[in-house]
Amino acid sequence: MDPDSVSPFSSLQTLAKLLADPQEEDNDDDDLGSYSSSVSTVGPGNIGPAKQAEPTVTPNVKSGNSKDIWNSEEVPEGSEFDDIWDPREQPEYEILFKQQVGAEDIFLGLNRKDLSTACCEDMLIKIKLPDTKSSDITLDIQDKILDLRTPKKKLLLHLPHPVDSKNGKACFISEKETLEVTLRMKREFDFINFA
């Protein structure tokens, strides 16, 4: 078959037949109306096997206090501490990560530790508190939140990793006017890094 002898219209009709839905076969091959309707209904979503209609899922509505605006599960953790009307300023702080290394780690590299934060066990938070006494500091630590309050400063810090809130260490260095809080991290895959 010579490519010059094929008309553009017949090649478009052949292409339309290939793209047409096999369930809607039309016996009238020469009808231009069937060509335009089959092409207009074909789109990128029609490529491949036909998709099954997904069943609609209705959300489960829990019966409770009808005056509640939202469920307690919908409220993000730590939002009860947010106090946007508090005029106290936020102190400067710095988050550092610490790891325990020995001579075998540094010189021989026997343990699989590297410089990344994945190999760190502790989180150190340094908070600068000028003109503050240690007796004025109120510190509350939860799994993902550090809440610090003084008469002049307020810090609500969402921590980057979950921590062991029961076992931590805080030290106020009066010469530097800095509070150092050391917390042990408890991440999901720490058993891999510290095996």
PDB file of C-alpha atoms in Angstrom:
ATOM      1  CA  MET A   1       0.000   0.000   0.000  1.00  0.00           C
ATOM      2  CA  ASP A   2       1.455   3.336  -1.052  1.00  0.00           C
ATOM      3  CA  PRO A   3       1.456   5.995   1.737  1.00  0.00           C
ATOM      4  CA  ASP A   4       0.710   8.733  -0.827  1.00  0.00           C
ATOM      5  CA  SER A   5      -2.520   7.013  -1.906  1.00  0.00           C
ATOM      6  CA  VAL A   6      -4.020   7.080   1.624  1.00  0.00           C
ATOM      7  CA  SER A   7      -6.165  10.144   2.225  1.00  0.00           C
ATOM      8  CA  PRO A   8      -5.887  12.080   5.500  1.00  0.00           C
ATOM      9  CA  PHE A   9      -9.582  11.603   6.136  1.00  0.00           C
ATOM     10  CA  SER A  10      -9.393   7.814   5.879  1.00  0.00           C
ATOM     11  CA  SER A  11      -6.370   7.710   8.201  1.00  0.00           C
ATOM     12  CA  LEU A  12      -8.298   9.808  10.751  1.00  0.00           C
ATOM     13  CA  GLN A  13     -11.229   7.415  10.503  1.00  0.00           C
ATOM     14  CA  THR A  14      -8.909   4.455  11.059  1.00  0.00           C
ATOM     15  CA  LEU A  15      -7.396   6.168  14.101  1.00  0.00           C
ATOM     16  CA  ALA A  16     -10.881   6.931  15.438  1.00  0.00           C
ATOM     17  CA  LYS A  17     -11.817   3.247  15.132  1.00  0.00           C
ATOM     18  CA  LEU A  18      -8.733   2.280  17.119  1.00  0.00           C
ATOM     19  CA  LEU A  19      -9.533   4.764  19.854  1.00  0.00           C
ATOM     20  CA  ALA A  20     -13.251   3.995  19.944  1.00  0.00           C
ATOM     21  CA  ASP A  21     -14.635   2.090  22.924  1.00  0.00           C
ATOM     22  CA  PRO A  22     -15.125  -1.558  21.882  1.00  0.00           C
ATOM     23  CA  GLN A  23     -18.448  -1.663  23.776  1.00  0.00           C
ATOM     24  CA  GLU A  24     -19.830   1.125  21.606  1.00  0.00           C
ATOM     25  CA  GLU A  25     -19.058  -0.325  18.180  1.00  0.00           C
ATOM     26  CA  ASP A  26     -20.706   1.601  15.449  1.00  0.00           C
ATOM     27  CA  ASN A  27     -21.604  -0.161  12.152  1.00  0.00           C
ATOM     28  CA  ASP A  28     -21.702   3.081  10.218  1.00  0.00           C
ATOM     29  CA  ASP A  29     -18.010   3.497   9.246  1.00  0.00           C
ATOM     30  CA  ASP A  30     -18.542   6.362   6.818  1.00  0.00           C
ATOM     31  CA  ASP A  31     -20.542   8.585   9.166  1.00  0.00           C
ATOM     32  CA  LEU A  32     -18.598  11.716  10.202  1.00  0.00           C
ATOM     33  CA  GLY A  33     -20.816  12.175  13.289  1.00  0.00           C
ATOM     34  CA  SER A  34     -19.621   8.915  14.821  1.00  0.00           C
ATOM     35  CA  TYR A  35     -16.017  10.013  14.196  1.00  0.00           C
ATOM     36  CA  SER A  36     -16.416  13.310  16.041  1.00  0.00           C
ATOM     37  CA  SER A  37     -18.340  11.822  18.982  1.00  0.00           C
ATOM     38  CA  SER A  38     -15.839   9.003  19.549  1.00  0.00           C
ATOM     39  CA  VAL A  39     -12.859  11.372  19.444  1.00  0.00           C
ATOM     40  CA  SER A  40     -14.436  13.890  21.815  1.00  0.00           C
ATOM     41  CA  THR A  41     -15.066  11.231  24.481  1.00  0.00           C
ATOM     42  CA  VAL A  42     -11.527   9.854  24.393  1.00  0.00           C
ATOM     43  CA  GLY A  43      -8.998  11.359  26.776  1.00  0.00           C
ATOM     44  CA  PRO A  44      -5.818  10.393  28.619  1.00  0.00           C
ATOM     45  CA  GLY A  45      -7.840   8.647  31.317  1.00  0.00           C
ATOM     46  CA  ASN A  46      -9.197   6.175  28.758  1.00  0.00           C
ATOM     47  CA  ILE A  47      -5.806   4.582  28.136  1.00  0.00           C
ATOM     48  CA  GLY A  48      -5.452   1.126  29.628  1.00  0.00           C
ATOM     49  CA  PRO A  49      -8.046  -1.231  31.056  1.00  0.00           C
ATOM     50  CA  ALA A  50     -11.386   0.134  32.208  1.00  0.00           C
ATOM     51  CA  LYS A  51     -11.368   1.165  35.867  1.00  0.00           C
ATOM     52  CA  GLN A  52     -13.916  -0.064  38.368  1.00  0.00           C
ATOM     53  CA  ALA A  53     -15.973   2.580  40.115  1.00  0.00           C
ATOM     54  CA  GLU A  54     -14.704   3.021  43.685  1.00  0.00           C
ATOM     55  CA  PRO A  55     -17.317   2.759  46.429  1.00  0.00           C
ATOM     56  CA  THR A  56     -17.936   5.996  48.262  1.00  0.00           C
ATOM     57  CA  VAL A  57     -16.899   6.007  51.898  1.00  0.00           C
ATOM     58  CA  THR A  58     -18.994   7.910  54.381  1.00  0.00           C
ATOM     59  CA  PRO A  59     -17.141   9.232  57.430  1.00  0.00           C
ATOM     60  CA  ASN A  60     -18.039   7.738  60.777  1.00  0.00           C
ATOM     61  CA  VAL A  61     -19.679  10.348  62.951  1.00  0.00           C
ATOM     62  CA  LYS A  62     -19.172   9.606  66.619  1.00  0.00           C
ATOM     63  CA  SER A  63     -22.014  10.344  68.915  1.00  0.00           C
ATOM     64  CA  GLY A  64     -20.898  12.559  71.732  1.00  0.00           C
ATOM     65  CA  ASN A  65     -21.551  16.009  72.991  1.00  0.00           C
ATOM     66  CA  SER A  66     -23.444  17.710  70.184  1.00  0.00           C
ATOM     67  CA  LYS A  67     -22.085  21.110  71.274  1.00  0.00           C
ATOM     68  CA  ASP A  68     -18.477  20.147  70.513  1.00  0.00           C
ATOM     69  CA  ILE A  69     -17.072  21.921  67.485  1.00  0.00           C
ATOM     70  CA  TRP A  70     -14.350  19.300  66.816  1.00  0.00           C
ATOM     71  CA  ASN A  71     -13.185  15.950  68.125  1.00  0.00           C
ATOM     72  CA  SER A  72     -10.151  15.784  70.376  1.00  0.00           C
ATOM     73  CA  GLU A  73      -8.407  13.618  67.727  1.00  0.00           C
ATOM     74  CA  GLU A  74      -8.614  16.492  65.223  1.00  0.00           C
ATOM     75  CA  VAL A  75      -6.721  18.945  67.443  1.00  0.00           C
ATOM     76  CA  PRO A  76      -2.946  18.838  66.815  1.00  0.00           C
ATOM     77  CA  GLU A  77      -0.697  17.978  69.734  1.00  0.00           C
ATOM     78  CA  GLY A  78       0.511  21.021  71.632  1.00  0.00           C
ATOM     79  CA  SER A  79      -2.169  23.422  70.450  1.00  0.00           C
ATOM     80  CA  GLU A  80      -3.408  23.823  74.024  1.00  0.00           C
ATOM     81  CA  PHE A  81      -0.139  25.636  74.783  1.00  0.00           C
ATOM     82  CA  ASP A  82      -0.465  28.158  71.949  1.00  0.00           C
ATOM     83  CA  ASP A  83      -1.094  31.558  73.445  1.00  0.00           C
ATOM     84  CA  ILE A  84      -0.929  34.169  70.707  1.00  0.00           C
ATOM     85  CA  TRP A  85      -2.046  36.958  73.043  1.00  0.00           C
ATOM     86  CA  ASP A  86       0.920  36.583  75.390  1.00  0.00           C
ATOM     87  CA  PRO A  87       3.062  39.744  75.029  1.00  0.00           C
ATOM     88  CA  ARG A  88       6.292  38.111  76.252  1.00  0.00           C
ATOM     89  CA  GLU A  89       8.970  37.755  73.598  1.00  0.00           C
ATOM     90  CA  GLN A  90      10.520  34.505  72.471  1.00  0.00           C
ATOM     91  CA  PRO A  91      14.120  33.929  73.598  1.00  0.00           C
ATOM     92  CA  GLU A  92      16.925  32.912  71.270  1.00  0.00           C
ATOM     93  CA  TYR A  93      17.473  29.162  71.193  1.00  0.00           C
ATOM     94  CA  GLU A  94      19.588  26.601  69.414  1.00  0.00           C
ATOM     95  CA  ILE A  95      18.960  22.879  68.892  1.00  0.00           C
ATOM     96  CA  LEU A  96      22.031  20.637  68.767  1.00  0.00           C
ATOM     97  CA  PHE A  97      22.345  16.871  68.488  1.00  0.00           C
ATOM     98  CA  LYS A  98      24.780  14.799  70.550  1.00  0.00           C
ATOM     99  CA  GLN A  99      26.074  11.286  70.143  1.00  0.00           C
ATOM    100  CA  GLN A 100      28.122   9.129  72.432  1.00  0.00           C
ATOM    101  CA  VAL A 101      31.350   8.035  70.745  1.00  0.00           C
ATOM    102  CA  GLY A 102      34.367   6.167  71.959  1.00  0.00           C
ATOM    103  CA  ALA A 103      37.871   5.549  70.663  1.00  0.00           C
ATOM    104  CA  GLU A 104      36.677   2.632  68.536  1.00  0.00           C
ATOM    105  CA  ASP A 105      34.229   4.965  66.764  1.00  0.00           C
ATOM    106  CA  ILE A 106      36.740   7.716  66.052  1.00  0.00           C
ATOM    107  CA  PHE A 107      39.896   5.787  65.191  1.00  0.00           C
ATOM    108  CA  LEU A 108      38.690   2.402  63.991  1.00  0.00           C
ATOM    109  CA  GLY A 109      35.160   3.071  62.806  1.00  0.00           C
ATOM    110  CA  LEU A 110      33.938  -0.266  64.185  1.00  0.00           C
ATOM    111  CA  ASN A 111      30.439   0.915  64.997  1.00  0.00           C
ATOM    112  CA  ARG A 112      28.303   2.105  62.124  1.00  0.00           C
ATOM    113  CA  LYS A 113      28.133   5.674  63.415  1.00  0.00           C
ATOM    114  CA  ASP A 114      28.510   8.644  61.119  1.00  0.00           C
ATOM    115  CA  LEU A 115      28.091  12.406  61.459  1.00  0.00           C
ATOM    116  CA  SER A 116      24.377  12.445  60.624  1.00  0.00           C
ATOM    117  CA  THR A 117      21.654  13.165  63.163  1.00  0.00           C
ATOM    118  CA  ALA A 118      20.341   9.622  62.655  1.00  0.00           C
ATOM    119  CA  CYS A 119      23.243   8.383  64.784  1.00  0.00           C
ATOM    120  CA  CYS A 120      22.657  10.889  67.601  1.00  0.00           C
ATOM    121  CA  GLU A 121      21.079   9.769  70.853  1.00  0.00           C
ATOM    122  CA  ASP A 122      20.477  13.105  72.594  1.00  0.00           C
ATOM    123  CA  MET A 123      19.040  16.505  71.719  1.00  0.00           C
ATOM    124  CA  LEU A 124      20.569  19.570  73.385  1.00  0.00           C
ATOM    125  CA  ILE A 125      18.528  22.762  73.437  1.00  0.00           C
ATOM    126  CA  LYS A 126      20.377  25.935  74.468  1.00  0.00           C
ATOM    127  CA  ILE A 127      18.069  28.812  75.410  1.00  0.00           C
ATOM    128  CA  LYS A 128      19.466  32.285  76.109  1.00  0.00           C
ATOM    129  CA  LEU A 129      17.669  33.922  79.025  1.00  0.00           C
ATOM    130  CA  PRO A 130      19.287  37.287  79.864  1.00  0.00           C
ATOM    131  CA  ASP A 131      18.411  38.937  83.176  1.00  0.00           C
ATOM    132  CA  THR A 132      16.758  35.770  84.489  1.00  0.00           C
ATOM    133  CA  LYS A 133      17.264  33.846  87.725  1.00  0.00           C
ATOM    134  CA  SER A 134      16.993  30.060  87.777  1.00  0.00           C
ATOM    135  CA  SER A 135      14.143  30.280  90.298  1.00  0.00           C
ATOM    136  CA  ASP A 136      12.025  32.242  87.762  1.00  0.00           C
ATOM    137  CA  ILE A 137      12.118  29.495  85.108  1.00  0.00           C
ATOM    138  CA  THR A 138       9.156  27.187  84.581  1.00  0.00           C
ATOM    139  CA  LEU A 139       9.904  24.269  82.237  1.00  0.00           C
ATOM    140  CA  ASP A 140       7.420  21.664  80.989  1.00  0.00           C
ATOM    141  CA  ILE A 141       8.518  18.917  78.600  1.00  0.00           C
ATOM    142  CA  GLN A 142       6.243  16.506  76.771  1.00  0.00           C
ATOM    143  CA  ASP A 143       7.014  13.982  74.033  1.00  0.00           C
ATOM    144  CA  LYS A 144       7.085  16.550  71.198  1.00  0.00           C
ATOM    145  CA  ILE A 145       6.848  19.898  73.018  1.00  0.00           C
ATOM    146  CA  LEU A 146       9.083  22.043  75.207  1.00  0.00           C
ATOM    147  CA  ASP A 147       7.264  24.820  77.055  1.00  0.00           C
ATOM    148  CA  LEU A 148       9.435  27.394  78.866  1.00  0.00           C
ATOM    149  CA  ARG A 149       8.102  30.421  80.724  1.00  0.00           C
ATOM    150  CA  THR A 150       9.841  33.210  82.621  1.00  0.00           C
ATOM    151  CA  PRO A 151       8.527  36.618  83.695  1.00  0.00           C
ATOM    152  CA  LYS A 152       9.982  38.237  80.514  1.00  0.00           C
ATOM    153  CA  LYS A 153      10.232  35.383  77.982  1.00  0.00           C
ATOM    154  CA  LYS A 154       8.062  32.561  76.697  1.00  0.00           C
ATOM    155  CA  LEU A 155       9.066  29.690  74.404  1.00  0.00           C
ATOM    156  CA  LEU A 156       6.768  27.043  72.996  1.00  0.00           C
ATOM    157  CA  LEU A 157       8.962  24.760  70.933  1.00  0.00           C
ATOM    158  CA  HIS A 158       7.679  21.860  68.855  1.00  0.00           C
ATOM    159  CA  LEU A 159      10.582  19.411  68.954  1.00  0.00           C
ATOM    160  CA  PRO A 160      11.838  17.822  65.711  1.00  0.00           C
ATOM    161  CA  HIS A 161      11.849  14.289  67.222  1.00  0.00           C
ATOM    162  CA  PRO A 162       9.922  12.628  70.050  1.00  0.00           C
ATOM    163  CA  VAL A 163      11.845  12.631  73.336  1.00  0.00           C
ATOM    164  CA  ASP A 164      11.753  10.773  76.626  1.00  0.00           C
ATOM    165  CA  SER A 165       9.940  13.419  78.656  1.00  0.00           C
ATOM    166  CA  LYS A 166      10.435  11.638  81.996  1.00  0.00           C
ATOM    167  CA  ASN A 167      14.252  11.412  81.798  1.00  0.00           C
ATOM    168  CA  GLY A 168      15.951  14.643  80.874  1.00  0.00           C
ATOM    169  CA  LYS A 169      18.462  17.046  82.301  1.00  0.00           C
ATOM    170  CA  ALA A 170      18.305  20.838  82.568  1.00  0.00           C
ATOM    171  CA  CYS A 171      21.144  23.075  83.721  1.00  0.00           C
ATOM    172  CA  PHE A 172      21.084  26.869  84.029  1.00  0.00           C
ATOM    173  CA  ILE A 173      24.522  28.432  83.472  1.00  0.00           C
ATOM    174  CA  SER A 174      24.307  31.831  85.156  1.00  0.00           C
ATOM    175  CA  GLU A 175      27.611  33.134  83.687  1.00  0.00           C
ATOM    176  CA  LYS A 176      26.309  32.682  80.140  1.00  0.00           C
ATOM    177  CA  GLU A 177      22.661  33.284  81.129  1.00  0.00           C
ATOM    178  CA  THR A 178      21.772  30.123  79.212  1.00  0.00           C
ATOM    179  CA  LEU A 179      19.531  27.190  80.023  1.00  0.00           C
ATOM    180  CA  GLU A 180      20.774  23.883  78.567  1.00  0.00           C
ATOM    181  CA  VAL A 181      18.187  21.121  78.291  1.00  0.00           C
ATOM    182  CA  THR A 182      19.422  17.640  77.321  1.00  0.00           C
ATOM    183  CA  LEU A 183      16.753  15.149  76.243  1.00  0.00           C
ATOM    184  CA  ARG A 184      17.074  11.526  75.108  1.00  0.00           C
ATOM    185  CA  MET A 185      15.379  11.019  71.738  1.00  0.00           C
ATOM    186  CA  LYS A 186      13.102   8.053  71.172  1.00  0.00           C
ATOM    187  CA  ARG A 187      12.605   7.649  67.452  1.00  0.00           C
ATOM    188  CA  GLU A 188      10.891   4.811  65.632  1.00  0.00           C
ATOM    189  CA  PHE A 189      13.967   3.272  63.967  1.00  0.00           C
ATOM    190  CA  ASP A 190      16.606   3.893  66.659  1.00  0.00           C
ATOM    191  CA  PHE A 191      16.988   0.141  67.143  1.00  0.00           C
ATOM    192  CA  ILE A 192      18.605  -0.011  63.692  1.00  0.00           C
ATOM    193  CA  ASN A 193      21.112   2.779  64.307  1.00  0.00           C
ATOM    194  CA  PHE A 194      22.135   1.676  67.792  1.00  0.00           C
ATOM    195  CA  ALA A 195      22.195  -2.112  67.358  1.00  0.00           C
TER     196      ALA A 195
END
